[in-house]
Amino acid sequence: MLPDGLRFIDSWVNADRLDRGIQLMETDDRATFEPWIAAWTDLVEFEIVPVVDSVGAAARTASMRGPGGRWPG
């Protein structure tokens, strides 16, 4: 069961070895992961990696570019 504020989106498993799974979760507060991790930590190891969708990434890179859309340097 997921804590309030943590939403499961999708999951994938390493196709070759089936030894690593990736869970895509959504939350506004990273602390909501803590109860979920605590419930499973005796069985699996966790790595939390914040991500953004491609629209968010494009907006972020656009703000990093200089005049005319060029990269600085």
PDB file of C-alpha atoms in Angstrom:
ATOM      1  CA  MET A   1       0.000   0.000   0.000  1.00  0.00           C
ATOM      2  CA  LEU A   2       1.264   3.458  -0.883  1.00  0.00           C
ATOM      3  CA  PRO A   3       1.365   6.345   1.578  1.00  0.00           C
ATOM      4  CA  ASP A   4      -0.954   9.300   0.904  1.00  0.00           C
ATOM      5  CA  GLY A   5       0.660  11.638  -1.599  1.00  0.00           C
ATOM      6  CA  LEU A   6       2.712   8.941  -3.391  1.00  0.00           C
ATOM      7  CA  ARG A   7       1.346   7.724  -6.724  1.00  0.00           C
ATOM      8  CA  PHE A   8       2.519   4.702  -8.752  1.00  0.00           C
ATOM      9  CA  ILE A   9       2.828   5.500 -12.483  1.00  0.00           C
ATOM     10  CA  ASP A  10       4.501   2.469 -14.110  1.00  0.00           C
ATOM     11  CA  SER A  11       7.324  -0.037 -13.740  1.00  0.00           C
ATOM     12  CA  TRP A  12       9.927  -1.764 -15.869  1.00  0.00           C
ATOM     13  CA  VAL A  13      12.318  -4.672 -15.297  1.00  0.00           C
ATOM     14  CA  ASN A  14      15.765  -5.208 -16.827  1.00  0.00           C
ATOM     15  CA  ALA A  15      14.989  -7.358 -19.901  1.00  0.00           C
ATOM     16  CA  ASP A  16      18.239  -9.347 -19.960  1.00  0.00           C
ATOM     17  CA  ARG A  17      18.735 -10.351 -16.350  1.00  0.00           C
ATOM     18  CA  LEU A  18      15.411  -9.544 -14.676  1.00  0.00           C
ATOM     19  CA  ASP A  19      17.450  -8.392 -11.670  1.00  0.00           C
ATOM     20  CA  ARG A  20      16.631  -4.689 -11.571  1.00  0.00           C
ATOM     21  CA  GLY A  21      13.283  -2.942 -11.522  1.00  0.00           C
ATOM     22  CA  ILE A  22      12.438   0.677 -12.088  1.00  0.00           C
ATOM     23  CA  GLN A  23       9.331   2.155 -10.502  1.00  0.00           C
ATOM     24  CA  LEU A  24       8.102   5.496 -11.772  1.00  0.00           C
ATOM     25  CA  MET A  25       6.374   7.237  -8.887  1.00  0.00           C
ATOM     26  CA  GLU A  26       4.933  10.738  -8.496  1.00  0.00           C
ATOM     27  CA  THR A  27       4.858  12.968  -5.430  1.00  0.00           C
ATOM     28  CA  ASP A  28       5.078  16.623  -4.472  1.00  0.00           C
ATOM     29  CA  ASP A  29       7.083  15.797  -1.350  1.00  0.00           C
ATOM     30  CA  ARG A  30      10.094  13.471  -1.334  1.00  0.00           C
ATOM     31  CA  ALA A  31       9.380  12.618   2.324  1.00  0.00           C
ATOM     32  CA  THR A  32       6.347  10.589   1.199  1.00  0.00           C
ATOM     33  CA  PHE A  33       8.806   7.941  -0.041  1.00  0.00           C
ATOM     34  CA  GLU A  34      10.064   7.204   3.471  1.00  0.00           C
ATOM     35  CA  PRO A  35       7.197   4.982   4.730  1.00  0.00           C
ATOM     36  CA  TRP A  36       7.118   3.081   1.426  1.00  0.00           C
ATOM     37  CA  ILE A  37      10.878   2.481   1.494  1.00  0.00           C
ATOM     38  CA  ALA A  38      10.740   1.447   5.150  1.00  0.00           C
ATOM     39  CA  ALA A  39       8.154  -1.208   4.316  1.00  0.00           C
ATOM     40  CA  TRP A  40      10.349  -2.795   1.615  1.00  0.00           C
ATOM     41  CA  THR A  41      13.934  -2.087   2.681  1.00  0.00           C
ATOM     42  CA  ASP A  42      14.433  -5.610   4.059  1.00  0.00           C
ATOM     43  CA  LEU A  43      13.796  -7.034   0.564  1.00  0.00           C
ATOM     44  CA  VAL A  44      15.161  -4.514  -1.932  1.00  0.00           C
ATOM     45  CA  GLU A  45      17.659  -1.675  -2.266  1.00  0.00           C
ATOM     46  CA  PHE A  46      16.363   1.733  -3.340  1.00  0.00           C
ATOM     47  CA  GLU A  47      17.818   4.588  -5.335  1.00  0.00           C
ATOM     48  CA  ILE A  48      15.608   7.651  -5.747  1.00  0.00           C
ATOM     49  CA  VAL A  49      16.323   9.743  -8.836  1.00  0.00           C
ATOM     50  CA  PRO A  50      14.245  12.892  -9.396  1.00  0.00           C
ATOM     51  CA  VAL A  51      13.116  13.236 -13.026  1.00  0.00           C
ATOM     52  CA  VAL A  52      11.141  15.668 -15.191  1.00  0.00           C
ATOM     53  CA  ASP A  53       9.206  14.957 -18.369  1.00  0.00           C
ATOM     54  CA  SER A  54      10.591  16.044 -21.736  1.00  0.00           C
ATOM     55  CA  VAL A  55       8.521  19.257 -21.754  1.00  0.00           C
ATOM     56  CA  GLY A  56       9.957  20.236 -18.370  1.00  0.00           C
ATOM     57  CA  ALA A  57      13.475  19.369 -19.508  1.00  0.00           C
ATOM     58  CA  ALA A  58      13.077  21.448 -22.672  1.00  0.00           C
ATOM     59  CA  ALA A  59      11.866  24.417 -20.660  1.00  0.00           C
ATOM     60  CA  ARG A  60      14.792  24.066 -18.275  1.00  0.00           C
ATOM     61  CA  THR A  61      17.369  23.895 -21.075  1.00  0.00           C
ATOM     62  CA  ALA A  62      15.733  26.859 -22.859  1.00  0.00           C
ATOM     63  CA  SER A  63      16.259  28.968 -19.750  1.00  0.00           C
ATOM     64  CA  MET A  64      19.948  27.955 -19.694  1.00  0.00           C
ATOM     65  CA  ARG A  65      20.601  29.124 -23.249  1.00  0.00           C
ATOM     66  CA  GLY A  66      21.800  32.570 -24.076  1.00  0.00           C
ATOM     67  CA  PRO A  67      20.456  35.120 -26.564  1.00  0.00           C
ATOM     68  CA  GLY A  68      19.311  33.589 -29.847  1.00  0.00           C
ATOM     69  CA  GLY A  69      18.904  30.160 -28.235  1.00  0.00           C
ATOM     70  CA  ARG A  70      22.630  29.479 -28.225  1.00  0.00           C
ATOM     71  CA  TRP A  71      24.520  27.681 -25.496  1.00  0.00           C
ATOM     72  CA  PRO A  72      26.994  29.879 -23.620  1.00  0.00           C
ATOM     73  CA  GLY A  73      30.661  29.342 -24.184  1.00  0.00           C
TER      74      GLY A  73
END
